PDB file of C-alpha atoms and ligand atoms in Angstrom:
ATOM      1  CA  MET A 818     -45.059   8.331  21.791  1.00 93.00           C
ATOM      2  CA  LYS A 819     -46.408   5.704  24.132  1.00 94.00           C
ATOM      3  CA  LEU A 820     -47.371   7.203  27.690  1.00 96.00           C
ATOM      4  CA  VAL A 821     -49.416   6.222  30.997  1.00 97.00           C
ATOM      5  CA  LEU A 822     -50.670   9.409  32.837  1.00 97.00           C
ATOM      6  CA  LEU A 823     -50.873   8.790  36.361  1.00 97.00           C
ATOM      7  CA  GLY A 824     -51.899  10.935  39.093  1.00 96.00           C
ATOM      8  CA  PRO A 825     -54.741  11.360  41.863  1.00 96.00           C
ATOM      9  CA  PRO A 826     -58.524  12.251  40.890  1.00 96.00           C
ATOM     10  CA  GLY A 827     -58.535  15.889  39.592  1.00 94.00           C
ATOM     11  CA  ALA A 828     -54.932  16.287  38.384  1.00 96.00           C
ATOM     12  CA  GLY A 829     -56.170  16.846  35.248  1.00 95.00           C
ATOM     13  CA  LYS A 830     -55.434  13.494  33.315  1.00 96.00           C
ATOM     14  CA  GLY A 831     -58.593  13.726  31.198  1.00 95.00           C
ATOM     15  CA  THR A 832     -57.382  17.504  30.221  1.00 95.00           C
ATOM     16  CA  LEU A 833     -54.082  16.932  29.800  1.00 96.00           C
ATOM     17  CA  ALA A 834     -54.880  13.868  27.572  1.00 96.00           C
ATOM     18  CA  ASN A 835     -57.176  15.944  25.396  1.00 94.00           C
ATOM     19  CA  LEU A 836     -53.996  18.155  24.849  1.00 95.00           C
ATOM     20  CA  LEU A 837     -51.483  15.781  24.285  1.00 95.00           C
ATOM     21  CA  LYS A 838     -53.720  13.623  21.673  1.00 94.00           C
ATOM     22  CA  ASP A 839     -53.841  16.722  19.275  1.00 93.00           C
ATOM     23  CA  ALA A 840     -50.177  18.116  19.780  1.00 94.00           C
ATOM     24  CA  LEU A 841     -48.621  14.157  19.275  1.00 94.00           C
ATOM     25  CA  GLN A 842     -51.339  12.803  16.774  1.00 94.00           C
ATOM     26  CA  ILE A 843     -52.010   9.680  19.372  1.00 94.00           C
ATOM     27  CA  SER A 844     -54.466   7.834  20.567  1.00 92.00           C
ATOM     28  CA  HIS A 845     -56.103   8.296  23.799  1.00 93.00           C
ATOM     29  CA  ILE A 846     -57.606   5.326  26.148  1.00 95.00           C
ATOM     30  CA  SER A 847     -59.083   6.155  29.030  1.00 96.00           C
ATOM     31  CA  THR A 848     -60.795   3.261  31.193  1.00 96.00           C
ATOM     32  CA  GLY A 849     -63.063   5.611  33.310  1.00 95.00           C
ATOM     33  CA  ASP A 850     -64.318   6.991  30.147  1.00 94.00           C
ATOM     34  CA  ILE A 851     -65.095   3.665  28.803  1.00 95.00           C
ATOM     35  CA  LEU A 852     -66.810   2.579  31.934  1.00 96.00           C
ATOM     36  CA  ARG A 853     -69.021   5.350  32.025  1.00 94.00           C
ATOM     37  CA  GLU A 854     -69.906   4.727  28.333  1.00 93.00           C
ATOM     38  CA  GLU A 855     -70.639   1.374  29.359  1.00 95.00           C
ATOM     39  CA  MET A 856     -72.753   2.961  32.122  1.00 95.00           C
ATOM     40  CA  LYS A 857     -74.562   5.085  29.774  1.00 92.00           C
ATOM     41  CA  ASN A 858     -75.719   2.435  27.282  1.00 94.00           C
ATOM     42  CA  LYS A 859     -76.696  -0.128  30.151  1.00 95.00           C
ATOM     43  CA  THR A 860     -74.756  -2.740  29.132  1.00 96.00           C
ATOM     44  CA  SER A 861     -74.000  -5.763  31.510  1.00 95.00           C
ATOM     45  CA  LEU A 862     -70.482  -4.622  32.001  1.00 95.00           C
ATOM     46  CA  GLY A 863     -71.880  -1.319  32.636  1.00 96.00           C
ATOM     47  CA  GLN A 864     -74.460  -2.574  35.467  1.00 96.00           C
ATOM     48  CA  GLU A 865     -71.910  -4.591  36.825  1.00 96.00           C
ATOM     49  CA  VAL A 866     -69.272  -1.618  37.348  1.00 97.00           C
ATOM     50  CA  LYS A 867     -71.673   1.186  38.303  1.00 96.00           C
ATOM     51  CA  GLN A 868     -71.482   0.064  42.108  1.00 96.00           C
ATOM     52  CA  TYR A 869     -67.574   0.393  41.977  1.00 97.00           C
ATOM     53  CA  ILE A 870     -67.613   3.897  40.316  1.00 96.00           C
ATOM     54  CA  GLU A 871     -70.490   5.477  42.237  1.00 95.00           C
ATOM     55  CA  GLY A 872     -68.861   4.183  45.354  1.00 95.00           C
ATOM     56  CA  GLY A 873     -65.357   5.659  44.155  1.00 95.00           C
ATOM     57  CA  LYS A 874     -63.959   2.163  44.511  1.00 96.00           C
ATOM     58  CA  LEU A 875     -61.884   0.357  41.806  1.00 97.00           C
ATOM     59  CA  VAL A 876     -63.375  -1.725  39.182  1.00 97.00           C
ATOM     60  CA  PRO A 877     -61.677  -5.273  39.649  1.00 97.00           C
ATOM     61  CA  ASP A 878     -58.005  -5.816  37.909  1.00 97.00           C
ATOM     62  CA  GLU A 879     -59.446  -8.337  35.816  1.00 97.00           C
ATOM     63  CA  VAL A 880     -62.371  -6.526  34.389  1.00 97.00           C
ATOM     64  CA  VAL A 881     -60.143  -3.084  33.389  1.00 97.00           C
ATOM     65  CA  THR A 882     -57.265  -5.192  32.134  1.00 96.00           C
ATOM     66  CA  LYS A 883     -59.804  -7.428  29.729  1.00 95.00           C
ATOM     67  CA  LEU A 884     -60.716  -3.901  28.141  1.00 94.00           C
ATOM     68  CA  ILE A 885     -57.321  -2.795  27.954  1.00 94.00           C
ATOM     69  CA  GLU A 886     -56.527  -6.004  26.189  1.00 92.00           C
ATOM     70  CA  SER A 887     -59.168  -6.006  23.886  1.00 90.00           C
ATOM     71  CA  ARG A 888     -58.522  -2.505  22.531  1.00 88.00           C
ATOM     72  CA  PHE A 889     -54.507  -3.247  22.150  1.00 87.00           C
ATOM     73  CA  SER A 890     -55.664  -6.531  19.750  1.00 83.00           C
ATOM     74  CA  SER A 891     -58.086  -4.705  17.905  1.00 74.00           C
ATOM     75  CA  ASN A 892     -58.540  -1.883  15.562  1.00 63.00           C
ATOM     76  CA  ASN A 893     -54.802  -1.268  15.353  1.00 75.00           C
ATOM     77  CA  ILE A 894     -55.467   1.528  17.992  1.00 74.00           C
ATOM     78  CA  ALA A 895     -51.976   2.111  18.754  1.00 74.00           C
ATOM     79  CA  ALA A 896     -50.187   2.215  15.442  1.00 79.00           C
ATOM     80  CA  ASN A 897     -49.192   5.954  15.857  1.00 86.00           C
ATOM     81  CA  GLY A 898     -48.647   5.883  19.380  1.00 91.00           C
ATOM     82  CA  TYR A 899     -50.889   5.954  22.570  1.00 93.00           C
ATOM     83  CA  MET A 900     -51.677   7.493  25.905  1.00 96.00           C
ATOM     84  CA  LEU A 901     -53.252   5.564  28.405  1.00 97.00           C
ATOM     85  CA  ASP A 902     -55.266   7.345  31.086  1.00 96.00           C
ATOM     86  CA  GLY A 903     -56.626   5.758  34.414  1.00 95.00           C
ATOM     87  CA  TYR A 904     -54.827   2.793  33.542  1.00 97.00           C
ATOM     88  CA  PRO A 905     -52.796   0.917  35.280  1.00 97.00           C
ATOM     89  CA  ARG A 906     -54.117   1.883  38.647  1.00 96.00           C
ATOM     90  CA  THR A 907     -52.703  -1.195  40.939  1.00 96.00           C
ATOM     91  CA  LYS A 908     -49.317  -2.884  40.491  1.00 96.00           C
ATOM     92  CA  LYS A 909     -51.099  -6.143  39.160  1.00 97.00           C
ATOM     93  CA  GLN A 910     -52.342  -3.393  36.194  1.00 98.00           C
ATOM     94  CA  ALA A 911     -49.030  -2.442  35.562  1.00 97.00           C
ATOM     95  CA  GLU A 912     -47.495  -5.543  35.527  1.00 97.00           C
ATOM     96  CA  ASP A 913     -50.146  -6.794  33.219  1.00 96.00           C
ATOM     97  CA  LEU A 914     -49.899  -4.052  30.894  1.00 96.00           C
ATOM     98  CA  ASP A 915     -46.299  -4.433  30.285  1.00 95.00           C
ATOM     99  CA  ARG A 916     -47.429  -8.228  29.443  1.00 94.00           C
ATOM    100  CA  ILE A 917     -50.038  -6.993  27.266  1.00 92.00           C
ATOM    101  CA  LEU A 918     -47.714  -4.148  25.566  1.00 90.00           C
ATOM    102  CA  GLY A 919     -44.522  -6.897  25.302  1.00 86.00           C
ATOM    103  CA  ASP A 920     -47.252  -9.108  23.096  1.00 77.00           C
ATOM    104  CA  SER A 921     -47.795  -6.312  20.748  1.00 76.00           C
ATOM    105  CA  GLY A 922     -43.995  -4.839  20.629  1.00 77.00           C
ATOM    106  CA  LYS A 923     -45.419  -1.638  21.733  1.00 84.00           C
ATOM    107  CA  LEU A 924     -43.908  -0.831  25.299  1.00 89.00           C
ATOM    108  CA  LEU A 925     -44.280   2.553  27.074  1.00 94.00           C
ATOM    109  CA  ASP A 926     -41.621   5.445  26.273  1.00 94.00           C
ATOM    110  CA  TYR A 927     -42.923   7.227  29.823  1.00 96.00           C
ATOM    111  CA  ALA A 928     -44.978   7.034  32.882  1.00 97.00           C
ATOM    112  CA  ILE A 929     -46.032  10.697  33.467  1.00 97.00           C
ATOM    113  CA  TYR A 930     -46.864  11.402  37.199  1.00 97.00           C
ATOM    114  CA  LEU A 931     -49.300  14.375  37.431  1.00 97.00           C
ATOM    115  CA  GLU A 932     -48.796  15.574  41.106  1.00 95.00           C
ATOM    116  CA  SER A 933     -51.327  17.824  42.541  1.00 94.00           C
ATOM    117  CA  SER A 934     -52.138  19.102  46.266  1.00 92.00           C
ATOM    118  CA  LEU A 935     -55.359  17.945  47.750  1.00 90.00           C
ATOM    119  CA  PRO A 936     -57.137  21.667  48.136  1.00 92.00           C
ATOM    120  CA  VAL A 937     -56.538  21.989  44.169  1.00 94.00           C
ATOM    121  CA  ILE A 938     -58.097  18.193  43.730  1.00 93.00           C
ATOM    122  CA  ILE A 939     -60.863  19.357  45.838  1.00 92.00           C
ATOM    123  CA  GLN A 940     -62.080  22.454  43.768  1.00 94.00           C
ATOM    124  CA  ARG A 941     -61.130  21.093  40.372  1.00 95.00           C
ATOM    125  CA  LEU A 942     -63.468  18.049  41.029  1.00 96.00           C
ATOM    126  CA  THR A 943     -66.232  19.530  42.873  1.00 94.00           C
ATOM    127  CA  GLY A 944     -66.581  22.401  40.172  1.00 96.00           C
ATOM    128  CA  ARG A 945     -66.017  19.689  36.992  1.00 96.00           C
ATOM    129  CA  ARG A 946     -68.984  19.592  34.649  1.00 97.00           C
ATOM    130  CA  VAL A 947     -68.800  16.934  31.843  1.00 96.00           C
ATOM    131  CA  CYS A 948     -70.693  16.686  28.734  1.00 96.00           C
ATOM    132  CA  ARG A 949     -73.111  13.710  28.609  1.00 93.00           C
ATOM    133  CA  ASN A 950     -72.815  13.760  24.797  1.00 93.00           C
ATOM    134  CA  CYS A 951     -68.882  14.024  23.743  1.00 93.00           C
ATOM    135  CA  GLY A 952     -67.438  14.076  27.282  1.00 92.00           C
ATOM    136  CA  ALA A 953     -65.859  17.576  26.805  1.00 94.00           C
ATOM    137  CA  LEU A 954     -64.789  18.749  30.421  1.00 95.00           C
ATOM    138  CA  PHE A 955     -65.877  21.996  32.122  1.00 96.00           C
ATOM    139  CA  HIS A 956     -65.706  23.802  35.217  1.00 95.00           C
ATOM    140  CA  ILE A 957     -67.791  26.029  36.909  1.00 96.00           C
ATOM    141  CA  LYS A 958     -65.203  28.684  37.595  1.00 94.00           C
ATOM    142  CA  ASN A 959     -62.255  27.870  35.647  1.00 90.00           C
ATOM    143  CA  LYS A 960     -63.917  26.709  32.231  1.00 93.00           C
ATOM    144  CA  PRO A 961     -67.669  27.230  32.323  1.00 97.00           C
ATOM    145  CA  PRO A 962     -69.597  26.525  29.341  1.00 97.00           C
ATOM    146  CA  ARG A 963     -70.631  29.344  27.304  1.00 97.00           C
ATOM    147  CA  GLU A 964     -74.129  28.665  28.023  1.00 96.00           C
ATOM    148  CA  GLU A 965     -75.099  27.132  31.096  1.00 94.00           C
ATOM    149  CA  GLY A 966     -75.448  23.481  31.142  1.00 96.00           C
ATOM    150  CA  VAL A 967     -75.258  23.358  27.554  1.00 97.00           C
ATOM    151  CA  CYS A 968     -71.851  22.019  25.759  1.00 97.00           C
ATOM    152  CA  ASP A 969     -69.857  24.448  23.504  1.00 97.00           C
ATOM    153  CA  VAL A 970     -68.461  21.566  21.326  1.00 96.00           C
ATOM    154  CA  CYS A 971     -72.010  19.497  20.523  1.00 97.00           C
ATOM    155  CA  LYS A 972     -74.473  21.328  22.155  1.00 97.00           C
ATOM    156  CA  GLY A 973     -75.311  18.543  24.466  1.00 97.00           C
ATOM    157  CA  GLU A 974     -76.297  18.451  27.957  1.00 97.00           C
ATOM    158  CA  VAL A 975     -73.370  19.450  30.716  1.00 97.00           C
ATOM    159  CA  TYR A 976     -73.569  17.402  33.967  1.00 96.00           C
ATOM    160  CA  GLN A 977     -72.050  16.642  37.076  1.00 96.00           C
ATOM    161  CA  ARG A 978     -70.631  13.191  37.435  1.00 94.00           C
ATOM    162  CA  ALA A 979     -71.982  11.145  40.423  1.00 92.00           C
ATOM    163  CA  ASP A 980     -68.660  10.561  41.857  1.00 94.00           C
ATOM    164  CA  ASP A 981     -67.837  14.131  42.039  1.00 94.00           C
ATOM    165  CA  ASN A 982     -69.476  14.518  45.393  1.00 92.00           C
ATOM    166  CA  GLU A 983     -67.108  15.465  48.325  1.00 89.00           C
ATOM    167  CA  GLU A 984     -67.885  12.028  50.055  1.00 91.00           C
ATOM    168  CA  THR A 985     -66.972   9.961  47.250  1.00 93.00           C
ATOM    169  CA  ILE A 986     -63.781  12.030  46.501  1.00 93.00           C
ATOM    170  CA  LYS A 987     -62.680  11.333  49.701  1.00 92.00           C
ATOM    171  CA  THR A 988     -63.116   7.440  49.231  1.00 94.00           C
ATOM    172  CA  ARG A 989     -61.405   7.916  45.755  1.00 94.00           C
ATOM    173  CA  MET A 990     -58.422   9.564  47.592  1.00 93.00           C
ATOM    174  CA  ASP A 991     -57.967   6.821  49.767  1.00 93.00           C
ATOM    175  CA  VAL A 992     -57.934   4.501  47.179  1.00 94.00           C
ATOM    176  CA  TYR A 993     -55.627   6.301  45.344  1.00 94.00           C
ATOM    177  CA  LEU A 994     -53.186   7.073  47.876  1.00 92.00           C
ATOM    178  CA  LYS A 995     -53.380   3.276  48.868  1.00 93.00           C
ATOM    179  CA  ASN A 996     -52.266   2.252  45.297  1.00 93.00           C
ATOM    180  CA  ALA A 997     -50.529   4.875  43.896  1.00 93.00           C
ATOM    181  CA  LYS A 998     -46.758   4.522  45.628  1.00 95.00           C
ATOM    182  CA  PRO A 999     -45.992   0.786  44.285  1.00 96.00           C
ATOM    183  CA  ILE A1000     -47.088   1.766  40.785  1.00 97.00           C
ATOM    184  CA  VAL A1001     -44.589   5.093  41.098  1.00 97.00           C
ATOM    185  CA  ASP A1002     -41.740   2.819  42.418  1.00 97.00           C
ATOM    186  CA  TYR A1003     -42.391   0.205  39.364  1.00 97.00           C
ATOM    187  CA  TYR A1004     -42.042   2.688  36.673  1.00 97.00           C
ATOM    188  CA  GLN A1005     -39.069   4.609  38.883  1.00 97.00           C
ATOM    189  CA  ALA A1006     -37.267   1.123  38.818  1.00 97.00           C
ATOM    190  CA  GLN A1007     -37.953   0.796  35.149  1.00 96.00           C
ATOM    191  CA  GLY A1008     -36.501   4.339  34.575  1.00 96.00           C
ATOM    192  CA  LYS A1009     -39.463   5.950  32.609  1.00 96.00           C
ATOM    193  CA  LEU A1010     -41.012   7.865  35.561  1.00 97.00           C
ATOM    194  CA  LYS A1011     -41.490  11.573  34.711  1.00 96.00           C
ATOM    195  CA  GLU A1012     -42.967  13.734  37.376  1.00 96.00           C
ATOM    196  CA  VAL A1013     -44.788  17.338  36.839  1.00 97.00           C
ATOM    197  CA  ASP A1014     -46.476  20.166  39.005  1.00 97.00           C
ATOM    198  CA  ALA A1015     -50.131  19.753  37.983  1.00 97.00           C
ATOM    199  CA  ASP A1016     -51.311  22.389  40.096  1.00 97.00           C
ATOM    200  CA  LYS A1017     -50.236  24.545  37.248  1.00 97.00           C
ATOM    201  CA  SER A1018     -52.229  25.634  34.280  1.00 95.00           C
ATOM    202  CA  SER A1019     -53.081  22.814  31.524  1.00 94.00           C
ATOM    203  CA  GLN A1020     -50.849  24.765  29.233  1.00 96.00           C
ATOM    204  CA  GLU A1021     -48.275  25.287  31.199  1.00 97.00           C
ATOM    205  CA  VAL A1022     -48.172  21.228  32.218  1.00 97.00           C
ATOM    206  CA  LEU A1023     -48.360  20.827  28.444  1.00 97.00           C
ATOM    207  CA  LYS A1024     -45.432  22.846  27.553  1.00 97.00           C
ATOM    208  CA  ILE A1025     -43.126  21.402  30.341  1.00 96.00           C
ATOM    209  CA  LEU A1026     -43.962  17.756  28.827  1.00 95.00           C
ATOM    210  CA  MET A1027     -43.835  18.713  25.286  1.00 95.00           C
ATOM    211  CA  SER A1028     -40.083  20.115  25.857  1.00 94.00           C
ATOM    212  CA  MET A1029     -38.933  17.196  27.947  1.00 92.00           C
ATOM    213  CA  PHE A1030     -40.229  15.312  24.697  1.00 90.00           C
ATOM    214  CA  ASP A1031     -38.463  17.090  22.329  1.00 87.00           C
ATOM    215  CA  ALA A1032     -35.490  16.933  24.678  1.00 82.00           C
ATOM    216  CA  SER A1033     -35.462  12.815  24.611  1.00 78.00           C
TER     217      SER A1033
HETATM  218  P1  LIG B 752     -61.736   8.008  35.955  1.00 82.44           P
HETATM  219  O1  LIG B 752     -62.553   8.407  35.184  1.00 82.44           O
HETATM  220  O2  LIG B 752     -60.305   7.581  35.628  1.00 82.44           O
HETATM  221  O3  LIG B 752     -61.383   9.157  37.112  1.00 82.44           O
HETATM  222  P2  LIG B 752     -60.107   9.914  38.131  1.00 82.44           P
HETATM  223  O4  LIG B 752     -58.949   8.994  37.763  1.00 82.44           O
HETATM  224  O5  LIG B 752     -60.775   9.894  39.226  1.00 82.44           O
HETATM  225  O6  LIG B 752     -59.674  10.971  37.284  1.00 82.44           O
HETATM  226  P3  LIG B 752     -60.550  12.128  37.180  1.00 82.44           P
HETATM  227  O7  LIG B 752     -61.377  11.913  35.963  1.00 82.44           O
HETATM  228  O8  LIG B 752     -61.700  12.700  38.271  1.00 82.44           O
HETATM  229  O9  LIG B 752     -59.779  12.983  37.047  1.00 82.44           O
HETATM  230  P4  LIG B 752     -58.628  13.591  36.032  1.00 82.44           P
HETATM  231  O10 LIG B 752     -57.312  13.712  36.371  1.00 82.44           O
HETATM  232  O11 LIG B 752     -59.052  13.124  34.452  1.00 82.44           O
HETATM  233  O12 LIG B 752     -58.768  15.313  35.966  1.00 82.44           O
HETATM  234  P5  LIG B 752     -59.724  16.271  34.897  1.00 82.44           P
HETATM  235  O13 LIG B 752     -58.934  16.157  33.630  1.00 82.44           O
HETATM  236  O14 LIG B 752     -60.950  15.715  34.445  1.00 82.44           O
HETATM  237  O15 LIG B 752     -62.131   6.708  36.899  1.00 82.44           O
HETATM  238  C1  LIG B 752     -63.591   6.793  37.421  1.00 82.44           C
HETATM  239  C2  LIG B 752     -63.784   5.475  38.369  1.00 82.44           C
HETATM  240  O16 LIG B 752     -63.636   4.625  37.200  1.00 82.44           O
HETATM  241  C3  LIG B 752     -62.900   5.395  39.125  1.00 82.44           C
HETATM  242  O17 LIG B 752     -62.982   5.739  40.321  1.00 82.44           O
HETATM  243  C4  LIG B 752     -62.936   3.638  39.143  1.00 82.44           C
HETATM  244  O18 LIG B 752     -64.178   3.057  39.851  1.00 82.44           O
HETATM  245  C5  LIG B 752     -63.133   3.156  37.666  1.00 82.44           C
HETATM  246  N1  LIG B 752     -61.894   3.107  37.030  1.00 82.44           N
HETATM  247  C6  LIG B 752     -61.468   3.650  36.054  1.00 82.44           C
HETATM  248  N2  LIG B 752     -60.106   3.122  35.989  1.00 82.44           N
HETATM  249  C7  LIG B 752     -59.675   2.083  36.646  1.00 82.44           C
HETATM  250  C8  LIG B 752     -59.010   0.950  36.733  1.00 82.44           C
HETATM  251  N3  LIG B 752     -58.117   1.216  35.632  1.00 82.44           N
HETATM  252  N4  LIG B 752     -58.759   0.312  37.733  1.00 82.44           N
HETATM  253  C9  LIG B 752     -60.033  -0.335  38.498  1.00 82.44           C
HETATM  254  N5  LIG B 752     -61.222   0.822  37.867  1.00 82.44           N
HETATM  255  C10 LIG B 752     -61.071   1.912  37.378  1.00 82.44           C
HETATM  256  O19 LIG B 752     -59.542  17.631  35.606  1.00 82.44           O
HETATM  257  C11 LIG B 752     -60.760  17.760  36.591  1.00 82.44           C
HETATM  258  C12 LIG B 752     -61.091  19.237  36.755  1.00 82.44           C
HETATM  259  O20 LIG B 752     -60.396  20.041  36.920  1.00 82.44           O
HETATM  260  C13 LIG B 752     -62.015  19.737  35.186  1.00 82.44           C
HETATM  261  O21 LIG B 752     -62.927  19.981  35.561  1.00 82.44           O
HETATM  262  C14 LIG B 752     -61.092  20.394  34.358  1.00 82.44           C
HETATM  263  O22 LIG B 752     -61.477  21.393  33.599  1.00 82.44           O
HETATM  264  C15 LIG B 752     -60.335  21.127  35.765  1.00 82.44           C
HETATM  265  N6  LIG B 752     -58.878  21.261  35.376  1.00 82.44           N
HETATM  266  C16 LIG B 752     -57.899  19.951  35.018  1.00 82.44           C
HETATM  267  N7  LIG B 752     -56.687  20.439  34.910  1.00 82.44           N
HETATM  268  C17 LIG B 752     -56.776  21.661  35.191  1.00 82.44           C
HETATM  269  C18 LIG B 752     -55.770  22.431  35.171  1.00 82.44           C
HETATM  270  N8  LIG B 752     -54.234  22.353  35.080  1.00 82.44           N
HETATM  271  N9  LIG B 752     -55.980  24.040  35.777  1.00 82.44           N
HETATM  272  C19 LIG B 752     -57.281  24.214  35.956  1.00 82.44           C
HETATM  273  N10 LIG B 752     -58.418  23.296  36.022  1.00 82.44           N
HETATM  274  C20 LIG B 752     -58.001  22.494  35.565  1.00 82.44           C
END
């Protein structure tokens, strides 16, 4: 299966990607995770993108597209299928992705659009916590770690992302709303768009998508 996950910040792209990765045995490529790893390791790319991420702005198209291109050209990462999370985020990125995938012979099957309402998004993002070491996702109400501040999976430190404050969430939503429609229209025109109500629990969303894949 070859997928992209679309949807606003906090719609649950990362959460669902972790479930789908196991269910479908495909690679998960998250541009947000890759960029945060670069920031954590204080690489020159990490220093370059920090101001954009912490301000809730988009990193320039050419920077993220280069990352995606190198993932697809190395390690045969997409041999058994893939799922992109957080890319594309602009119509230009969607066009670049088709060019990259066309070259590798691995064109998309579906673009999954996770629809979520603003109150749910705010509640999810302000309560989100992430493991600094392995990236496991938690939520202070929906899915708290067993021991406060400690990751259930690897015992790493659980922290709050710098862009998960109300002011930056608002900027991220504005940026998202400006770019979302052209991407949705792009995949709709290709007949690849599938929409799902992501206000539901992640297990329900998974079930809906798995039955849709089984039926196709
Ligand atoms: P990125 O990391 O991609 O962030 P995002 O799109 O804002 O999405 P989030 O990670 O915030 O949310 P999510 O939908 O994955 O939700 P999650 O599953 O964690 O990007 C960050 C930044 O990097 C961007 O702002 C930009 O600067 C830069 N960037 C990245 N890609 C780029 C690109 N292509 N171009 C340019 N710049 C780029 O869930 C959130 C919380 O809710 C969790 O606590 C979770 O436990 C909970 N939750 C999730 N689903 C459910 C559910 N169904 N029910 C109950 N709780 C749930």
